[in-house]
Short mmCIF file of C-alpha atoms in Angstrom, two decimals:
data_model
loop_
_atom_site.label_atom_id
_atom_site.label_comp_id
_atom_site.label_asym_id
_atom_site.label_seq_id
_atom_site.Cartn_x
_atom_site.Cartn_y
_atom_site.Cartn_z
CA MET A 1 -60.69 65.38 55.35
CA ILE A 2 -63.96 64.53 57.31
CA HIS A 3 -65.30 61.10 57.33
CA PRO A 4 -68.97 61.20 56.37
CA LEU A 5 -71.29 60.52 59.17
CA THR A 6 -73.87 57.91 58.94
CA PRO A 7 -77.18 59.83 59.14
CA GLY A 8 -80.20 59.19 61.35
CA PRO A 9 -83.89 58.50 60.69
CA GLN A 10 -84.48 62.06 61.21
CA LEU A 11 -81.66 63.86 59.42
CA ARG A 12 -82.57 61.45 56.34
CA GLY A 13 -86.14 62.65 57.16
CA ALA A 14 -85.47 66.10 57.18
CA ARG A 15 -83.43 65.40 53.67
CA ALA A 16 -86.58 64.01 52.16
CA ALA A 17 -88.67 66.98 53.74
CA ASN A 18 -86.51 69.64 52.22
CA SER A 19 -86.31 67.87 48.83
CA ALA A 20 -90.07 67.98 48.88
CA ALA A 21 -89.77 71.62 49.60
CA PHE A 22 -87.41 72.53 47.14
CA ALA A 23 -89.55 70.28 44.53
CA LEU A 24 -92.52 72.50 45.13
CA GLN A 25 -90.93 75.86 44.93
CA GLY A 26 -89.81 74.64 41.57
CA PHE A 27 -93.09 73.23 40.75
CA PHE A 28 -95.14 76.18 41.38
CA LEU A 29 -92.64 79.03 39.93
CA ALA A 30 -92.71 76.96 37.05
CA VAL A 31 -97.03 77.04 36.26
CA VAL A 32 -96.47 80.90 37.08
CA LEU A 33 -93.76 81.16 34.15
CA THR A 34 -94.98 78.91 31.74
CA GLU A 35 -98.72 80.47 31.93
CA LEU A 36 -97.59 83.71 30.97
CA PRO A 37 -98.78 83.48 27.42
CA GLN A 38 -102.00 82.63 29.10
CA GLN A 39 -102.34 85.31 31.86
CA ARG A 40 -100.96 87.90 28.64
CA ASP A 41 -103.96 87.05 26.74
CA LEU A 42 -106.56 86.80 29.97
CA PHE A 43 -105.64 90.37 31.56
CA GLY A 44 -104.33 91.88 28.30
CA LEU A 45 -101.18 92.53 29.46
CA THR A 46 -98.02 94.22 27.17
CA ASP A 47 -94.20 93.35 27.63
CA LYS A 48 -94.04 96.21 30.10
CA ASP A 49 -96.98 94.68 32.70
CA ILE A 50 -94.50 91.21 32.47
CA VAL A 51 -91.49 93.30 33.19
CA ALA A 52 -93.29 94.76 36.02
CA ALA A 53 -94.52 91.65 37.50
CA VAL A 54 -91.31 90.40 37.58
CA ALA A 55 -89.65 93.43 38.98
CA LEU A 56 -92.33 92.98 41.89
CA ILE A 57 -91.92 89.70 42.46
CA SER A 58 -87.87 89.95 42.96
CA LEU A 59 -88.14 92.93 44.80
CA LEU A 60 -90.80 91.62 47.26
CA ALA A 61 -89.11 88.06 47.52
CA GLY A 62 -85.79 90.14 48.58
CA GLY A 63 -88.56 91.43 51.63
CA GLY A 64 -89.54 87.91 52.14
CA SER A 65 -85.53 86.40 52.66
CA ILE A 66 -84.74 89.40 55.49
CA ALA A 67 -88.38 87.89 56.65
CA ALA A 68 -86.84 84.50 56.61
CA GLU A 69 -83.90 85.40 58.32
CA LYS A 70 -85.62 87.34 61.36
CA LEU A 71 -88.27 84.27 61.43
CA ALA A 72 -85.13 81.80 61.41
CA VAL A 73 -82.98 83.74 64.33
CA TYR A 74 -85.79 83.77 67.03
CA ARG A 75 -87.79 80.64 65.73
CA SER A 76 -86.50 78.48 63.37
CA SER A 77 -85.71 77.87 59.49
CA ARG A 78 -88.47 75.10 59.73
CA THR A 79 -90.74 77.51 61.15
CA ALA A 80 -89.94 80.24 58.41
CA LEU A 81 -90.61 77.43 55.38
CA ARG A 82 -93.63 76.19 56.37
CA LEU A 83 -94.77 79.84 56.34
CA GLY A 84 -93.52 80.83 53.05
CA LEU A 85 -95.01 77.34 51.26
CA LEU A 86 -98.41 77.97 52.76
CA LEU A 87 -98.28 81.40 51.25
CA ILE A 88 -97.30 80.06 47.99
CA ALA A 89 -100.57 78.19 48.21
CA ALA A 90 -102.62 80.88 49.42
CA SER A 91 -101.42 83.17 46.54
CA GLY A 92 -102.07 80.59 44.26
CA VAL A 93 -105.74 80.88 44.89
CA GLY A 94 -105.68 84.77 44.53
CA VAL A 95 -104.09 84.10 41.03
CA ALA A 96 -106.36 81.94 40.23
CA PHE A 97 -109.65 84.02 40.92
CA ALA A 98 -108.21 87.53 40.11
CA PRO A 99 -110.67 89.65 38.07
CA ASN A 100 -108.41 92.19 36.89
CA ARG A 101 -104.67 93.10 36.64
CA VAL A 102 -104.73 94.99 39.95
CA VAL A 103 -105.98 91.44 42.25
CA LEU A 104 -103.31 89.81 39.62
CA PHE A 105 -100.51 91.89 40.63
CA ALA A 106 -101.37 92.10 44.63
CA ALA A 107 -101.32 87.85 44.29
CA LEU A 108 -98.38 88.02 42.47
CA GLY A 109 -96.84 90.30 45.35
CA VAL A 110 -97.79 87.83 48.12
CA TYR A 111 -96.25 85.20 45.73
CA GLY A 112 -93.27 87.16 45.71
CA VAL A 113 -92.77 87.54 49.65
CA ALA A 114 -93.71 83.97 49.87
CA VAL A 115 -90.59 83.15 46.97
CA GLY A 116 -88.15 84.71 49.50
CA ILE A 117 -89.16 82.95 52.29
CA VAL A 118 -89.04 79.51 50.78
CA ASP A 119 -86.32 80.40 49.11
CA ALA A 120 -83.95 81.05 52.11
CA GLY A 121 -85.34 78.37 54.24
CA THR A 122 -84.95 75.78 52.04
CA ASN A 123 -80.96 76.75 51.28
CA MET A 124 -80.77 77.17 55.56
CA GLN A 125 -81.78 73.73 55.88
CA ALA A 126 -80.06 72.28 53.04
CA VAL A 127 -76.79 73.91 55.00
CA PHE A 128 -77.73 72.35 58.04
CA ILE A 129 -78.72 68.61 56.72
CA GLN A 130 -75.36 68.99 54.31
CA HIS A 131 -73.22 69.61 57.53
CA GLY A 132 -75.01 66.72 59.28
CA TYR A 133 -73.93 64.39 56.72
CA GLY A 134 -70.56 65.37 56.15
CA ARG A 135 -70.49 65.46 52.58
CA PHE A 136 -71.56 67.73 49.63
CA VAL A 137 -75.23 67.00 49.49
CA LEU A 138 -76.70 70.12 48.11
CA SER A 139 -76.65 69.36 44.29
CA SER A 140 -79.16 66.83 45.38
CA PHE A 141 -81.73 69.28 46.82
CA TYR A 142 -81.26 71.41 43.81
CA ALA A 143 -82.11 68.35 41.55
CA ALA A 144 -85.64 67.95 43.83
CA TRP A 145 -85.93 72.01 42.56
CA SER A 146 -85.57 70.70 38.86
CA ALA A 147 -87.87 67.76 38.82
CA GLY A 148 -90.32 69.65 40.27
CA ALA A 149 -90.44 72.53 37.80
CA ILE A 150 -90.18 70.28 34.86
CA THR A 151 -93.30 68.54 36.31
CA GLY A 152 -94.56 72.04 36.68
CA ALA A 153 -94.14 73.03 32.78
CA LEU A 154 -95.23 69.39 31.79
CA CYS A 155 -98.50 69.87 33.77
CA VAL A 156 -99.13 73.33 32.20
CA SER A 157 -98.69 71.74 28.58
CA LEU A 158 -100.58 69.04 29.72
CA PHE A 159 -103.40 71.26 30.60
CA GLU A 160 -103.53 73.23 27.33
CA ARG A 161 -104.21 70.12 25.70
CA LEU A 162 -106.84 69.40 27.75
CA GLY A 163 -108.27 72.73 27.38
CA LEU A 164 -108.33 73.57 31.04
CA SER A 165 -108.38 77.13 32.33
CA LEU A 166 -106.13 79.33 33.64
CA ARG A 167 -108.16 79.34 36.66
CA VAL A 168 -108.04 75.02 37.33
CA SER A 169 -104.51 74.82 36.26
CA VAL A 170 -103.14 77.23 38.90
CA LEU A 171 -106.00 75.78 41.84
CA ILE A 172 -104.95 72.29 41.08
CA ALA A 173 -101.07 73.45 41.30
CA ALA A 174 -101.72 75.52 44.64
CA ALA A 175 -103.89 72.12 45.87
CA ILE A 176 -100.63 70.21 45.68
CA VAL A 177 -98.23 72.70 47.34
CA LEU A 178 -100.60 72.83 50.25
CA ALA A 179 -101.15 69.19 50.54
CA VAL A 180 -97.42 68.39 50.37
CA THR A 181 -96.37 71.05 52.67
CA LEU A 182 -98.76 69.52 55.31
CA ALA A 183 -97.29 66.06 54.95
CA ALA A 184 -93.46 66.91 54.66
CA GLY A 185 -93.47 70.24 57.04
CA PRO A 186 -93.13 68.39 60.44
CA ARG A 187 -89.96 66.47 59.43
CA LEU A 188 -87.98 69.35 58.32
CA LEU A 189 -85.06 70.07 61.11
CA PRO A 190 -86.23 71.83 64.16
CA ALA A 191 -83.76 74.25 65.87
CA ALA A 192 -82.07 71.82 68.18
CA ALA A 193 -81.01 69.84 65.50
CA ALA A 194 -79.76 72.49 63.11
CA GLU A 195 -79.05 75.81 64.13
CA SER A 196 -78.54 75.25 68.03
CA GLY A 197 -76.40 71.84 66.95
CA PRO A 198 -73.43 70.90 68.81
CA ALA A 199 -71.01 72.38 66.43
CA GLU A 200 -73.28 74.99 65.63
CA THR A 201 -72.68 77.63 68.09
CA ASP A 202 -73.89 81.14 68.46
CA THR A 203 -70.03 82.40 68.58
CA ALA A 204 -70.07 82.62 64.93
CA ALA A 205 -66.70 83.75 63.05
CA PRO A 206 -66.64 86.96 60.91
CA VAL A 207 -67.53 86.69 57.65
CA PRO A 208 -64.86 88.12 54.93
CA THR A 209 -67.01 90.91 52.90
CA ARG A 210 -64.96 89.98 49.86
CA LEU A 211 -65.34 86.60 49.71
CA PHE A 212 -69.66 87.06 50.68
CA LEU A 213 -69.68 89.40 47.88
CA ALA A 214 -67.98 87.37 45.47
CA PHE A 215 -69.90 84.22 46.12
CA GLY A 216 -73.24 86.69 45.49
CA ILE A 217 -71.83 88.41 42.13
CA VAL A 218 -72.17 84.72 41.00
CA LEU A 219 -75.11 83.83 42.54
CA ALA A 220 -76.91 86.77 40.72
CA LEU A 221 -75.41 85.83 37.16
CA ALA A 222 -76.18 82.06 37.45
CA PHE A 223 -80.13 83.21 38.64
CA ALA A 224 -79.89 85.79 35.95
CA ILE A 225 -79.86 83.22 33.14
CA ASP A 226 -81.96 80.67 35.10
CA PHE A 227 -84.52 83.18 35.83
CA ALA A 228 -84.28 84.69 31.99
CA VAL A 229 -85.13 81.12 30.84
CA GLY A 230 -87.36 80.13 33.02
CA ASN A 231 -89.44 83.83 32.28
CA TRP A 232 -88.89 84.22 28.70
CA SER A 233 -88.01 80.80 27.02
CA ALA A 234 -92.08 80.14 26.42
CA LEU A 235 -92.54 83.84 24.78
CA PHE A 236 -89.49 83.42 23.04
CA LEU A 237 -90.79 80.20 20.89
CA THR A 238 -94.22 81.89 20.68
CA ASP A 239 -93.16 85.32 19.39
CA VAL A 240 -89.86 84.89 17.77
CA LEU A 241 -89.84 81.52 16.76
CA ALA A 242 -93.86 80.72 16.25
CA ALA A 243 -94.06 77.80 18.44
CA SER A 244 -97.55 76.59 19.55
CA SER A 245 -98.01 77.50 23.34
CA SER A 246 -97.75 73.50 24.57
CA THR A 247 -94.46 73.32 22.43
CA ALA A 248 -92.90 76.56 23.83
CA ALA A 249 -93.44 75.20 27.13
CA LEU A 250 -90.91 72.23 26.41
CA ALA A 251 -88.32 74.78 26.55
CA LEU A 252 -88.44 75.20 30.46
CA ALA A 253 -88.98 71.57 30.52
CA ALA A 254 -85.89 70.37 28.51
CA TYR A 255 -83.82 73.07 30.58
CA GLN A 256 -85.18 71.90 33.55
CA GLY A 257 -84.86 67.88 32.39
CA ALA A 258 -81.15 68.61 31.81
CA SER A 259 -80.50 70.46 34.76
CA LEU A 260 -82.05 67.33 36.82
CA VAL A 261 -79.60 65.04 34.93
CA GLY A 262 -76.66 67.29 36.01
CA ARG A 263 -77.63 67.98 39.65
CA LEU A 264 -78.69 64.70 40.48
CA THR A 265 -74.63 63.89 39.44
CA GLY A 266 -73.43 67.19 40.88
CA ASP A 267 -72.94 65.97 44.15
CA LEU A 268 -70.29 63.54 43.09
CA LEU A 269 -68.61 65.41 40.57
CA VAL A 270 -67.76 68.46 43.38
CA ARG A 271 -66.64 65.77 45.69
CA ARG A 272 -64.35 64.34 42.78
CA TYR A 273 -63.21 67.42 41.01
CA GLY A 274 -64.41 70.31 43.68
CA PRO A 275 -66.16 73.35 43.40
CA ARG A 276 -63.76 75.56 41.19
CA ALA A 277 -63.57 72.64 38.13
CA VAL A 278 -67.48 72.00 38.42
CA VAL A 279 -68.29 75.67 37.84
CA ARG A 280 -65.57 76.40 35.23
CA VAL A 281 -67.07 73.73 33.33
CA ALA A 282 -70.79 74.34 33.67
CA SER A 283 -69.94 77.29 32.60
CA ILE A 284 -68.27 76.61 29.71
CA ILE A 285 -71.22 74.20 28.73
CA GLY A 286 -74.02 76.46 29.68
CA SER A 287 -72.24 79.35 27.21
CA ILE A 288 -72.32 76.72 24.25
CA GLY A 289 -75.81 75.84 25.19
CA LEU A 290 -76.94 79.83 25.30
CA ALA A 291 -74.98 80.44 21.91
CA VAL A 292 -77.63 77.63 20.28
CA ALA A 293 -80.64 78.92 21.44
CA VAL A 294 -79.84 82.72 20.99
CA ALA A 295 -78.93 81.83 17.20
CA ALA A 296 -81.35 79.26 16.58
CA PRO A 297 -83.49 79.15 13.30
CA GLY A 298 -86.71 77.24 14.74
CA PRO A 299 -88.43 75.97 17.80
CA ALA A 300 -86.16 72.29 18.20
CA VAL A 301 -83.20 74.12 18.05
CA ALA A 302 -84.07 76.76 20.56
CA ILE A 303 -85.46 73.70 22.60
CA ALA A 304 -81.95 72.07 22.25
CA GLY A 305 -79.67 74.80 22.88
CA PHE A 306 -81.67 74.98 26.45
CA LEU A 307 -81.25 71.34 27.19
CA VAL A 308 -77.52 72.04 26.73
CA ALA A 309 -77.58 75.05 28.87
CA GLY A 310 -79.30 73.35 31.46
CA ILE A 311 -76.46 70.57 31.81
CA GLY A 312 -74.34 72.97 33.25
CA LEU A 313 -75.37 76.37 34.55
CA PRO A 314 -77.90 74.96 37.49
CA LEU A 315 -75.04 73.65 38.96
CA ILE A 316 -73.54 76.89 40.10
CA ALA A 317 -76.13 77.96 42.21
CA PRO A 318 -75.87 75.50 45.24
CA LEU A 319 -71.98 75.40 45.12
CA CYS A 320 -72.55 79.27 46.22
CA PHE A 321 -74.67 78.45 48.91
CA SER A 322 -72.18 75.60 49.79
CA GLU A 323 -69.09 77.80 49.83
CA ALA A 324 -71.10 80.29 51.95
CA GLY A 325 -71.70 77.53 54.72
CA ARG A 326 -67.74 77.43 55.11
CA LEU A 327 -67.81 81.26 56.14
CA THR A 328 -69.28 80.91 59.49
CA SER A 329 -71.63 78.91 62.12
CA GLY A 330 -74.47 78.51 64.48
CA ARG A 331 -77.33 80.98 63.99
CA GLY A 332 -74.91 83.47 61.90
CA LEU A 333 -75.61 80.59 59.01
CA ASP A 334 -78.84 81.66 58.87
CA SER A 335 -78.22 85.12 58.69
CA VAL A 336 -75.33 84.20 56.26
CA ILE A 337 -77.74 82.29 53.85
CA ALA A 338 -80.46 84.96 54.28
CA ARG A 339 -78.35 87.67 53.15
CA LEU A 340 -76.88 85.75 50.40
CA ASN A 341 -80.33 84.84 48.97
CA LEU A 342 -80.77 88.46 47.79
CA PHE A 343 -78.27 88.03 45.55
CA ASN A 344 -80.98 85.57 43.91
CA TYR A 345 -83.35 88.47 43.32
CA ALA A 346 -80.82 90.99 41.78
CA GLY A 347 -80.15 88.41 39.31
CA THR A 348 -83.80 87.51 38.94
CA LEU A 349 -84.27 91.32 38.26
CA VAL A 350 -81.37 91.30 35.57
CA GLY A 351 -82.58 88.50 34.14
CA GLY A 352 -85.84 89.12 33.66
CA VAL A 353 -85.90 93.23 33.41
CA VAL A 354 -82.71 93.37 31.61
CA VAL A 355 -83.96 90.41 29.00
CA GLY A 356 -87.05 92.32 28.76
CA ALA A 357 -85.90 96.02 28.13
CA LEU A 358 -83.26 94.72 25.52
CA ALA A 359 -86.32 92.84 23.49
CA ALA A 360 -88.51 95.88 23.41
CA VAL A 361 -85.48 97.66 21.69
CA THR A 362 -84.98 94.65 19.44
CA ASP A 363 -86.83 91.43 20.30
CA LEU A 364 -86.30 88.38 22.58
CA ARG A 365 -83.49 86.99 20.66
CA GLY A 366 -81.39 90.15 21.09
CA GLY A 367 -82.50 90.02 24.73
CA PHE A 368 -81.40 86.47 25.11
CA GLY A 369 -77.66 87.78 23.89
CA ALA A 370 -77.53 89.32 27.18
CA THR A 371 -77.88 85.53 29.08
CA LEU A 372 -74.92 84.14 26.94
CA LEU A 373 -72.71 87.34 28.29
CA PHE A 374 -73.47 86.20 31.68
CA ALA A 375 -72.18 82.91 30.92
CA LEU A 376 -69.10 83.98 29.69
CA ILE A 377 -68.18 86.31 32.72
CA LEU A 378 -68.99 82.92 34.99
CA ILE A 379 -66.40 81.19 33.19
CA ALA A 380 -63.94 83.97 34.68
CA CYS A 381 -65.67 83.95 37.91
CA ALA A 382 -64.98 79.90 39.06
CA GLN A 383 -61.53 81.00 40.61
CA VAL A 384 -63.46 82.35 43.60
CA PHE A 385 -64.05 78.75 44.79
CA HIS A 386 -61.77 76.35 46.65
CA ALA A 387 -60.20 73.77 44.31
CA ARG A 388 -61.65 70.98 46.72
CA THR A 389 -64.63 70.67 49.02
CA THR A 390 -64.45 69.54 52.94
CA VAL A 391 -67.75 69.80 54.88
CA THR A 392 -67.65 70.17 58.34
CA ALA A 393 -69.71 67.24 60.06
CA VAL A 394 -72.03 67.95 62.43
CA PRO A 395 -73.84 65.51 65.01
CA ALA A 396 -77.14 65.13 65.40
CA LEU A 397 -78.65 66.03 68.53
CA PRO A 398 -80.79 63.52 70.86
CA GLU A 399 -84.46 63.38 70.07
CA THR A 400 -85.12 64.60 73.82
CA GLY A 401 -85.99 68.18 74.22
CA ARG A 402 -85.88 69.48 70.54
CA ALA A 403 -89.88 70.24 70.58
CA SER A 404 -89.63 73.04 72.67
CA LEU A 405 -87.39 74.51 70.47
CA ASP A 406 -89.66 74.51 67.46
CA LYS A 407 -93.18 74.65 68.34
#
């Protein structure tokens, strides 16, 4: 067992900055998703238009993840992440001022690319920071994402009650992303302290293809459920259960609130019980919560079901990236994380498009039935994770000479 290192100021600063980046990603995504009912009404969107928008974002996010890999290998994950966050802020301005659905879809396309860059960049940074700490800390980053998503969903609910327009709401969200990015971005790990660290050499071990694909499938299923809740829960409550827009936004807030609690304790649970047990129990709890939501007779019960689902299911994604961090090292690890992140968007396509397609045939209650099936499959998939986890500790480099590698 590796004894944890005592993190230095730079590593602690990078952890705080990367947590802020995770929070911004969750915050803006929640704003975009919980504003769907308002965007639908403003632009006259149909369910097919929303499915097309989800597919567009997911496909372009895959391209963004590949771009992040190239940027990380030739520059650094810090450079990629900062660029992605700035693109999110820019896309928000485009969404806010879109005069028609064509411009709206163009802005959402830019947002999709930015999402892919940020997803890959934050996870690259998280894995290297975890290596520096020498113990499992990845769930804490996803807890920050959940905190950001809760904030975003609650902000939309507040904006609705205050009567703010869609334009003003999105512009406020974009301004927050820009301000925090400018403040936190310089504290992310530069290349010399991450990709080129002493134990992170460029001589990377071969990656076992079957194991990589197994983690990818688990990640895709986990994100399919997660994105379905984020993308369709508000519409499920408004269209099927006759909830108001402000009440509908609370479904995602409940899910992310529970996920925040789960992820805050996730690091300790993994250290004590190991990844395999955590994934199995998380999948069982998630299945119960989704079953309650699917069968809910009213908004209150559905929100409670999403809350229970959020206790377990969001713990799974960080464990996939953590396990992938054991497969190789150095610059090769940037590539592995970026490519594993592509399964994220395969999952969002399934969660967004398949649920929407089933909803078009039946209704959103039937669409959410697919997420319950995914959760049940995850119970069986827990076996691919290690029974116990250890993290390779990577000593931090001295400060001298770092700046020249990441300008």
